JSON list of C-alpha atoms in Angstrom, two decimals:
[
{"chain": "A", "resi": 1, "resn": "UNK", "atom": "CA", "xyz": [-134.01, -121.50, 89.29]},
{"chain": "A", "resi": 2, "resn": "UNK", "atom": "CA", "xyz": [-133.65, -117.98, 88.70]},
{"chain": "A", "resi": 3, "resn": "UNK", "atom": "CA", "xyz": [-130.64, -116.16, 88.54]},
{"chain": "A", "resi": 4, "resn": "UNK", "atom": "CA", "xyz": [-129.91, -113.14, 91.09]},
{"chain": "A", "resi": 5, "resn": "UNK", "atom": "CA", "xyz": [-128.84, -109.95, 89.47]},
{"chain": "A", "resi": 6, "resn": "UNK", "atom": "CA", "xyz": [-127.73, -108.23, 92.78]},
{"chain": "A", "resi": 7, "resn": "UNK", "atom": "CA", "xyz": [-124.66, -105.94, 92.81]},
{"chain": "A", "resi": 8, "resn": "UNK", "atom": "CA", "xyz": [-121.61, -106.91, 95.70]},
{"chain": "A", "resi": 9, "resn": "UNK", "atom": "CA", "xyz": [-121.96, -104.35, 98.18]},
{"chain": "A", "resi": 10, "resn": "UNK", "atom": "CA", "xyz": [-118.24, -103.00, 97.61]},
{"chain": "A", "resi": 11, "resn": "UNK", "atom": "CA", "xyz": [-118.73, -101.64, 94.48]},
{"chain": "A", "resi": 12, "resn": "UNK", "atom": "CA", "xyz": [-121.05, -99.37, 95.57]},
{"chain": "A", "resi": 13, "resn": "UNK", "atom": "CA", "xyz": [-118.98, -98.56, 98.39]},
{"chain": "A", "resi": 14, "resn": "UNK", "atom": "CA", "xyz": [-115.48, -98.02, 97.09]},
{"chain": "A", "resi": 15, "resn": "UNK", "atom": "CA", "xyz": [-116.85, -95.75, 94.44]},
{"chain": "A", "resi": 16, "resn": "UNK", "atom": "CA", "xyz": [-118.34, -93.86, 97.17]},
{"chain": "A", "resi": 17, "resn": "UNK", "atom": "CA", "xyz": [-115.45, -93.80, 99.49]},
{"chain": "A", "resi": 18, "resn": "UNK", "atom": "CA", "xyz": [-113.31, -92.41, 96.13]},
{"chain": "A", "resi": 19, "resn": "UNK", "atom": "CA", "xyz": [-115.95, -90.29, 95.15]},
{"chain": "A", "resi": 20, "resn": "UNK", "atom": "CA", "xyz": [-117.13, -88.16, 97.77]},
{"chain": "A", "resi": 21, "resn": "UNK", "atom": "CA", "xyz": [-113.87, -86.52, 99.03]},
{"chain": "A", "resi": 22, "resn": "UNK", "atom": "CA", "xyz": [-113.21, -85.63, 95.75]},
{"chain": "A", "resi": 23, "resn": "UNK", "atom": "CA", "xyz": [-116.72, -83.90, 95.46]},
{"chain": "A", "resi": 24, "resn": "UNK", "atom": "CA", "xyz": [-115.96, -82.24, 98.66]},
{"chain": "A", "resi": 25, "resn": "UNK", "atom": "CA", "xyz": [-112.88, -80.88, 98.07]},
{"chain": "A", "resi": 26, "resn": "UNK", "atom": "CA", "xyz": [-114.15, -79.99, 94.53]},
{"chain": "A", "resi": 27, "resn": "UNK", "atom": "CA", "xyz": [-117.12, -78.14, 96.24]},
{"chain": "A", "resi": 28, "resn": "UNK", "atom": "CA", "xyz": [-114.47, -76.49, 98.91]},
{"chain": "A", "resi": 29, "resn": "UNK", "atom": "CA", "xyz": [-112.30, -74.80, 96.72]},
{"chain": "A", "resi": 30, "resn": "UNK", "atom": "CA", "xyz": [-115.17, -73.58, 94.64]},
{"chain": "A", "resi": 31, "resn": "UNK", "atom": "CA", "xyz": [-116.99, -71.69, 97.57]},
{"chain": "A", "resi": 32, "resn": "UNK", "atom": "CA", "xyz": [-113.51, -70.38, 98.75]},
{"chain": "A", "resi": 33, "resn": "UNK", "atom": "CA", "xyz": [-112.74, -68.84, 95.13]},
{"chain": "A", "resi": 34, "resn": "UNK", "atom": "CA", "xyz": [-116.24, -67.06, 94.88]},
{"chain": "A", "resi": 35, "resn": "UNK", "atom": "CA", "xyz": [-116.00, -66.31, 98.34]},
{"chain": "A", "resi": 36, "resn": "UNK", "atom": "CA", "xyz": [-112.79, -64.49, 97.45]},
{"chain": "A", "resi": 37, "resn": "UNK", "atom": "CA", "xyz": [-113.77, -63.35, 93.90]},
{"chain": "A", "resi": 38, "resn": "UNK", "atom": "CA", "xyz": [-117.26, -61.68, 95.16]},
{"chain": "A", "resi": 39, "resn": "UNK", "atom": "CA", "xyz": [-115.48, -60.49, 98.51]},
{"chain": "A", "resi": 40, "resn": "UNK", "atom": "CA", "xyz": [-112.44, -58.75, 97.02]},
{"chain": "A", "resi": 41, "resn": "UNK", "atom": "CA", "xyz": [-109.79, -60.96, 98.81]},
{"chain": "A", "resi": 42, "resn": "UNK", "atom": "CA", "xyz": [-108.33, -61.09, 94.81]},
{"chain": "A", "resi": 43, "resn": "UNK", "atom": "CA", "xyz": [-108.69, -57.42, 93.99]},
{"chain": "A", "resi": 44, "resn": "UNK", "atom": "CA", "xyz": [-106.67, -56.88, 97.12]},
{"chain": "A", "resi": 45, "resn": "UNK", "atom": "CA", "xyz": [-104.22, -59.71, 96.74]},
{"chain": "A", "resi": 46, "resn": "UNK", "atom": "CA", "xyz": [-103.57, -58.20, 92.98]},
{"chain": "A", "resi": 47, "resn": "UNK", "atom": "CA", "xyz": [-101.55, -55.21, 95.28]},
{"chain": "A", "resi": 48, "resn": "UNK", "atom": "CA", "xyz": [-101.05, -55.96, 98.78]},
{"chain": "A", "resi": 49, "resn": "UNK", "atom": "CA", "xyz": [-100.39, -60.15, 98.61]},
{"chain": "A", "resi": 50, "resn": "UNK", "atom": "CA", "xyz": [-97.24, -61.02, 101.01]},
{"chain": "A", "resi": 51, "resn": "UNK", "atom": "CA", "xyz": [-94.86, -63.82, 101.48]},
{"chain": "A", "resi": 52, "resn": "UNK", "atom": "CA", "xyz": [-93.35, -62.72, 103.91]},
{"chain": "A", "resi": 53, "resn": "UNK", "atom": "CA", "xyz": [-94.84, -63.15, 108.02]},
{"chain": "A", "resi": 54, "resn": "UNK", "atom": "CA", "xyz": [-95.19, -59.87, 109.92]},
{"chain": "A", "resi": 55, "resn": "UNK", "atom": "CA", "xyz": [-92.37, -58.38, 111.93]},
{"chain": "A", "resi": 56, "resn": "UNK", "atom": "CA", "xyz": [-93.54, -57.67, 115.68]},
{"chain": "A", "resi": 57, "resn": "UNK", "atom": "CA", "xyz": [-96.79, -56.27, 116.40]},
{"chain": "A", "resi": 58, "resn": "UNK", "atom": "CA", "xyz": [-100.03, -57.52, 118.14]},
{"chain": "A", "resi": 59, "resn": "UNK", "atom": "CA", "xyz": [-101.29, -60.86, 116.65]},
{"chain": "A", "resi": 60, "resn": "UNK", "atom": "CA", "xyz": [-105.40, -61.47, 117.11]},
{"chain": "A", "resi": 61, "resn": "UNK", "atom": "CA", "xyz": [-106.65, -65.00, 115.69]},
{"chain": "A", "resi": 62, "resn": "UNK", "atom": "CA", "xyz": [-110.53, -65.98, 115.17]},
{"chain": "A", "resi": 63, "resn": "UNK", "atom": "CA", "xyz": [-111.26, -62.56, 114.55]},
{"chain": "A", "resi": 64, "resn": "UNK", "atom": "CA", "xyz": [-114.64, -62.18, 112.69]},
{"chain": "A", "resi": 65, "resn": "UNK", "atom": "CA", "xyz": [-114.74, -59.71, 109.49]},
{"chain": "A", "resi": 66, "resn": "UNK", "atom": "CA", "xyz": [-116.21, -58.55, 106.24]},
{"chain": "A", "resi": 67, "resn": "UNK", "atom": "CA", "xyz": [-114.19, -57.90, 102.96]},
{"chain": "A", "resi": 68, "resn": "UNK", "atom": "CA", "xyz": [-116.70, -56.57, 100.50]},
{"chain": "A", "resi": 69, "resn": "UNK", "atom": "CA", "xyz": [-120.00, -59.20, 100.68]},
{"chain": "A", "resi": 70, "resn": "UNK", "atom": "CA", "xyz": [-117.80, -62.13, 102.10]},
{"chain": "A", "resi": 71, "resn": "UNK", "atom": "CA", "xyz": [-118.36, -62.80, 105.73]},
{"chain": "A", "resi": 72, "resn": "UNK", "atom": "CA", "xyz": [-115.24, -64.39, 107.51]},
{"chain": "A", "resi": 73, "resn": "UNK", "atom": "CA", "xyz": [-116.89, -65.40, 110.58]},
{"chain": "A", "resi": 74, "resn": "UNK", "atom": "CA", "xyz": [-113.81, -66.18, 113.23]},
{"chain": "A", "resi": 75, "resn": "UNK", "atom": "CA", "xyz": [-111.65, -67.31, 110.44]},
{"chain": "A", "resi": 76, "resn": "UNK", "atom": "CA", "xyz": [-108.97, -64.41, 109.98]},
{"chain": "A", "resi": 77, "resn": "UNK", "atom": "CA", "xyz": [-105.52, -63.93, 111.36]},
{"chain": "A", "resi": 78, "resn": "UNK", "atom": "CA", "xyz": [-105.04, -60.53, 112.24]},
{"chain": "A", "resi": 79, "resn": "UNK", "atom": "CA", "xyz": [-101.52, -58.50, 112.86]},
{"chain": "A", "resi": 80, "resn": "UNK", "atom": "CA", "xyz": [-101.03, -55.09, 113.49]},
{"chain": "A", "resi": 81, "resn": "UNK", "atom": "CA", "xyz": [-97.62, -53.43, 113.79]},
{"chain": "A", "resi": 82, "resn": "UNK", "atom": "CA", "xyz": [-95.94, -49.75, 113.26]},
{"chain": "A", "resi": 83, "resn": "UNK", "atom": "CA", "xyz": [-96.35, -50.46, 109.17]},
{"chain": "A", "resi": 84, "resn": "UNK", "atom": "CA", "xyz": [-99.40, -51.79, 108.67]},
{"chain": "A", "resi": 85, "resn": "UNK", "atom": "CA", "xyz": [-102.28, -54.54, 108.68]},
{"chain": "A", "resi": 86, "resn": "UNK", "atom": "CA", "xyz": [-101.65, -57.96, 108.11]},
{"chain": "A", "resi": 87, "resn": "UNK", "atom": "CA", "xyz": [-104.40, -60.11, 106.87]},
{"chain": "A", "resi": 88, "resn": "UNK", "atom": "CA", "xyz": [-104.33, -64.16, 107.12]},
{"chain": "A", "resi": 89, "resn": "UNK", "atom": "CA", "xyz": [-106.66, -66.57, 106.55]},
{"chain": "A", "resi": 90, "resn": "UNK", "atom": "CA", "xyz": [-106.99, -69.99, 108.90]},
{"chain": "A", "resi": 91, "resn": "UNK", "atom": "CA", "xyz": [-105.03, -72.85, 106.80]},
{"chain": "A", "resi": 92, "resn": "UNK", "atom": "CA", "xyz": [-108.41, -74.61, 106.05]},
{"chain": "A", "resi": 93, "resn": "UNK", "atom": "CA", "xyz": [-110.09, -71.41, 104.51]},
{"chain": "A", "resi": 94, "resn": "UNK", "atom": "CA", "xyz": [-106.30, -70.53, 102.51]},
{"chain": "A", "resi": 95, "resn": "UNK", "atom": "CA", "xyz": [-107.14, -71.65, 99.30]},
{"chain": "A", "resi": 96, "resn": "UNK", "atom": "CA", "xyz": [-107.61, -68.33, 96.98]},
{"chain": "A", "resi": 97, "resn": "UNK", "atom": "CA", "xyz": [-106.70, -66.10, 99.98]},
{"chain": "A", "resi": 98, "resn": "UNK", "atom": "CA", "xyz": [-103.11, -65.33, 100.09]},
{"chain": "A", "resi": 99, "resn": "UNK", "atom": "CA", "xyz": [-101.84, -63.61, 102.74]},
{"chain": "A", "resi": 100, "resn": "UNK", "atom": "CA", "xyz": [-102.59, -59.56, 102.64]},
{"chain": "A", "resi": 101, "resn": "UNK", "atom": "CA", "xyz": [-100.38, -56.72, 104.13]},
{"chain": "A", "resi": 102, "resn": "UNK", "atom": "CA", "xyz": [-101.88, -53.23, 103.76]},
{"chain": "A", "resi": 103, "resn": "UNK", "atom": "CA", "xyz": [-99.75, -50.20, 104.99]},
{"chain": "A", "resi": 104, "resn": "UNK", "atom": "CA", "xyz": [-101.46, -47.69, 107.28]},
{"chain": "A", "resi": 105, "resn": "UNK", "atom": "CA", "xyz": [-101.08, -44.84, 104.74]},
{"chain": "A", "resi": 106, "resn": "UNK", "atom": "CA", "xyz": [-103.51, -46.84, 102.19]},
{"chain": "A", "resi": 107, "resn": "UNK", "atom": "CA", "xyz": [-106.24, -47.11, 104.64]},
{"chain": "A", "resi": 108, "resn": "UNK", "atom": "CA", "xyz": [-109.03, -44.32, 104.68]},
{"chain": "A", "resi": 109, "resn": "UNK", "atom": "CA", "xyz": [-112.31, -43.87, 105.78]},
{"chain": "A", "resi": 110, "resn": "UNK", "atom": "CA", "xyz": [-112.53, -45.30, 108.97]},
{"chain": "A", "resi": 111, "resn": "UNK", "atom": "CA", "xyz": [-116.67, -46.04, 110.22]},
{"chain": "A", "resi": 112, "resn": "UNK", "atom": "CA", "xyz": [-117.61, -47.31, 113.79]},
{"chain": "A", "resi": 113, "resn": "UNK", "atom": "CA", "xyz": [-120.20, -49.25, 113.50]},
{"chain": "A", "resi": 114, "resn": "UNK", "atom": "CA", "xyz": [-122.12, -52.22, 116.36]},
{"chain": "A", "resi": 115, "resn": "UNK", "atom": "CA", "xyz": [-123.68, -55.67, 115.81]},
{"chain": "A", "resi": 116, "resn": "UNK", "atom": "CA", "xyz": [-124.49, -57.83, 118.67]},
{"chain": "A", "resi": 117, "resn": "UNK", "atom": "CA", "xyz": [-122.56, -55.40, 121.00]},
{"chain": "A", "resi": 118, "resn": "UNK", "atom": "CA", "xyz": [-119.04, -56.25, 119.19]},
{"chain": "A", "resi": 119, "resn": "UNK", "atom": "CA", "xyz": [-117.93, -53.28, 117.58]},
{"chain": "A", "resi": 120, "resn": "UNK", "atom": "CA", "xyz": [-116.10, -53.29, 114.13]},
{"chain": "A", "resi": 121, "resn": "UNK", "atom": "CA", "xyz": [-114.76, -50.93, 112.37]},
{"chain": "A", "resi": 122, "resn": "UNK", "atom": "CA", "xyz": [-114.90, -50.47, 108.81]},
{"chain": "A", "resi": 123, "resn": "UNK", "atom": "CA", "xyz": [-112.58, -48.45, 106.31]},
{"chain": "A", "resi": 124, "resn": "UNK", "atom": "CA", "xyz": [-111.27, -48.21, 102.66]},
{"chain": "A", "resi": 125, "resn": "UNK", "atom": "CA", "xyz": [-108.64, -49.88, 101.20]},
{"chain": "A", "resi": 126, "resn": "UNK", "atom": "CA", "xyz": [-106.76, -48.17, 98.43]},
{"chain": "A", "resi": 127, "resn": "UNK", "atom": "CA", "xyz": [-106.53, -45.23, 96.24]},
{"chain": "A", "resi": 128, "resn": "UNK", "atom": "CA", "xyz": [-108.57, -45.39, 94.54]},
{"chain": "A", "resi": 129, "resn": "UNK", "atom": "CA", "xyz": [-110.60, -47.61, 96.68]},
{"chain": "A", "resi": 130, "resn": "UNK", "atom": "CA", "xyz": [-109.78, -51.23, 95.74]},
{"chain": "A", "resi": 131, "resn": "UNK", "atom": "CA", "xyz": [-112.01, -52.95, 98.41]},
{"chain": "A", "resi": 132, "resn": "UNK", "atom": "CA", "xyz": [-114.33, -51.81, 101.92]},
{"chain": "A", "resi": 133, "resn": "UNK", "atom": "CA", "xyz": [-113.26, -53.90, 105.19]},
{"chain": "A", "resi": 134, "resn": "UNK", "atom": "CA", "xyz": [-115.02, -54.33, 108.38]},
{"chain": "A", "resi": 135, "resn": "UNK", "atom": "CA", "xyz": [-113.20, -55.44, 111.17]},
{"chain": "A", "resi": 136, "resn": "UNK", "atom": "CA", "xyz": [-113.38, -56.35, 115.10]},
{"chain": "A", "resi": 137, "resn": "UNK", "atom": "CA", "xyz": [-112.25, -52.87, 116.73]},
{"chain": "A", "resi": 138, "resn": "UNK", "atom": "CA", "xyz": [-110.43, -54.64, 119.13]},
{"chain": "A", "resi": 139, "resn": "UNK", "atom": "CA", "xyz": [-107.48, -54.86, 116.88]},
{"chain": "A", "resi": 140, "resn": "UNK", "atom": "CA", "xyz": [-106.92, -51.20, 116.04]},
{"chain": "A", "resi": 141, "resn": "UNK", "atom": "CA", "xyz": [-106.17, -50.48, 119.81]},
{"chain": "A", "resi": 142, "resn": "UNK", "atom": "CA", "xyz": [-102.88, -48.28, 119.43]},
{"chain": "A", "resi": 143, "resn": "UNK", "atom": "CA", "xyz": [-103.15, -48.08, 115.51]},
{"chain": "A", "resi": 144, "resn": "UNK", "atom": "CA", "xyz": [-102.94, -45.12, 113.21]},
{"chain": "A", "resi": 145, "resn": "UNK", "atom": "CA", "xyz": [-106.80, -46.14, 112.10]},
{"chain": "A", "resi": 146, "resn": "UNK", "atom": "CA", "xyz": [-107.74, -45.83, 116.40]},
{"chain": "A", "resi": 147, "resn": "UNK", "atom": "CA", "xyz": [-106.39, -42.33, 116.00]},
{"chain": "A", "resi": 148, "resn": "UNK", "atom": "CA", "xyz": [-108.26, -41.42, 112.91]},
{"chain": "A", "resi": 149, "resn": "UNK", "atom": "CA", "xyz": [-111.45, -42.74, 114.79]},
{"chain": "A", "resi": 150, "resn": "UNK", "atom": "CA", "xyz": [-110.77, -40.13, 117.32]},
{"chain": "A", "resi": 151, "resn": "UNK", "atom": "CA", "xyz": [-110.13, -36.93, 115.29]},
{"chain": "A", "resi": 152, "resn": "UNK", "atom": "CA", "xyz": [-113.12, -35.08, 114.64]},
{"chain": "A", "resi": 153, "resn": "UNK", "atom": "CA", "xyz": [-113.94, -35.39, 110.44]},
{"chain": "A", "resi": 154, "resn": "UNK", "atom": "CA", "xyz": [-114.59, -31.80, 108.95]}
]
């Protein structure tokens, strides 16, 4: 009689079960910090990071954007009141990307630019420049960066 050398199905299971979100969180948080290291979400958070939520002002959610090379593709939180620009993150893409305010008066540079008929507009942040974003125009509508957009540039 020969003897079986098979393994009980639950331990490859179980390690499986323990294993792989573990991996995938591991693998989460690692695209999130590049994502934010290449991008410039840290360069920016080094100055403008925020505890505290917005006062008044237009909220836009799932707005799609660009800080730097990072591509936030209906995942930002937008506000924009008489101060400034404040930039969130959906809780599932927060790790490594605290919340941003930027004040109107460190925002230069403003582009118009179209892709897929949505227009964006992109502009400096910083002096000196810390970081480039692009933004949805929608949510400059009645902004100090709208009324840079229409003043002719010498």
């Amino acid at each position: 009689m020969e003897s079986s050398s098979t393994v009980p199905a639950w331990l490859i299971v179980v390690p499986i079960i323990i294993v792989w979100p573990i991996f995938f969180l591991a693998l989460w948080s690692a695209i999130l910090f590049f994502m934010s290291a290449a991008g410039g979400w840290r360069r920016l958070a080094r100055t403008y990071a925020t505890a505290d939520a917005p006062v008044g002002g237009r909220t836009f959610s799932g707005i799609t954007g660009m800080i730097g090379v990072a591509r936030y593709k209906r995942t930002l939180i937008v506000t924009t009141n008489d101060a400034g620009l404040y930039l969130k993150t959906r809780r599932v893409f927060s790790i490594f990307h605290s919340p941003l305010f930027i004040p109107w008066s460190e925002i230069s540079n403003p582009e118009s630019s179209t892709f897929l008929r949505v227009e964006f507009i992109a502009f400096d942040i910083g002096k000196p420049v810390v970081a480039r974003i692009k933004l949805q125009s929608s949510v400059f509508e009645g902004t100090p960066v709208a009324a840079m957009m229409s003043t002719p540039q010498p």
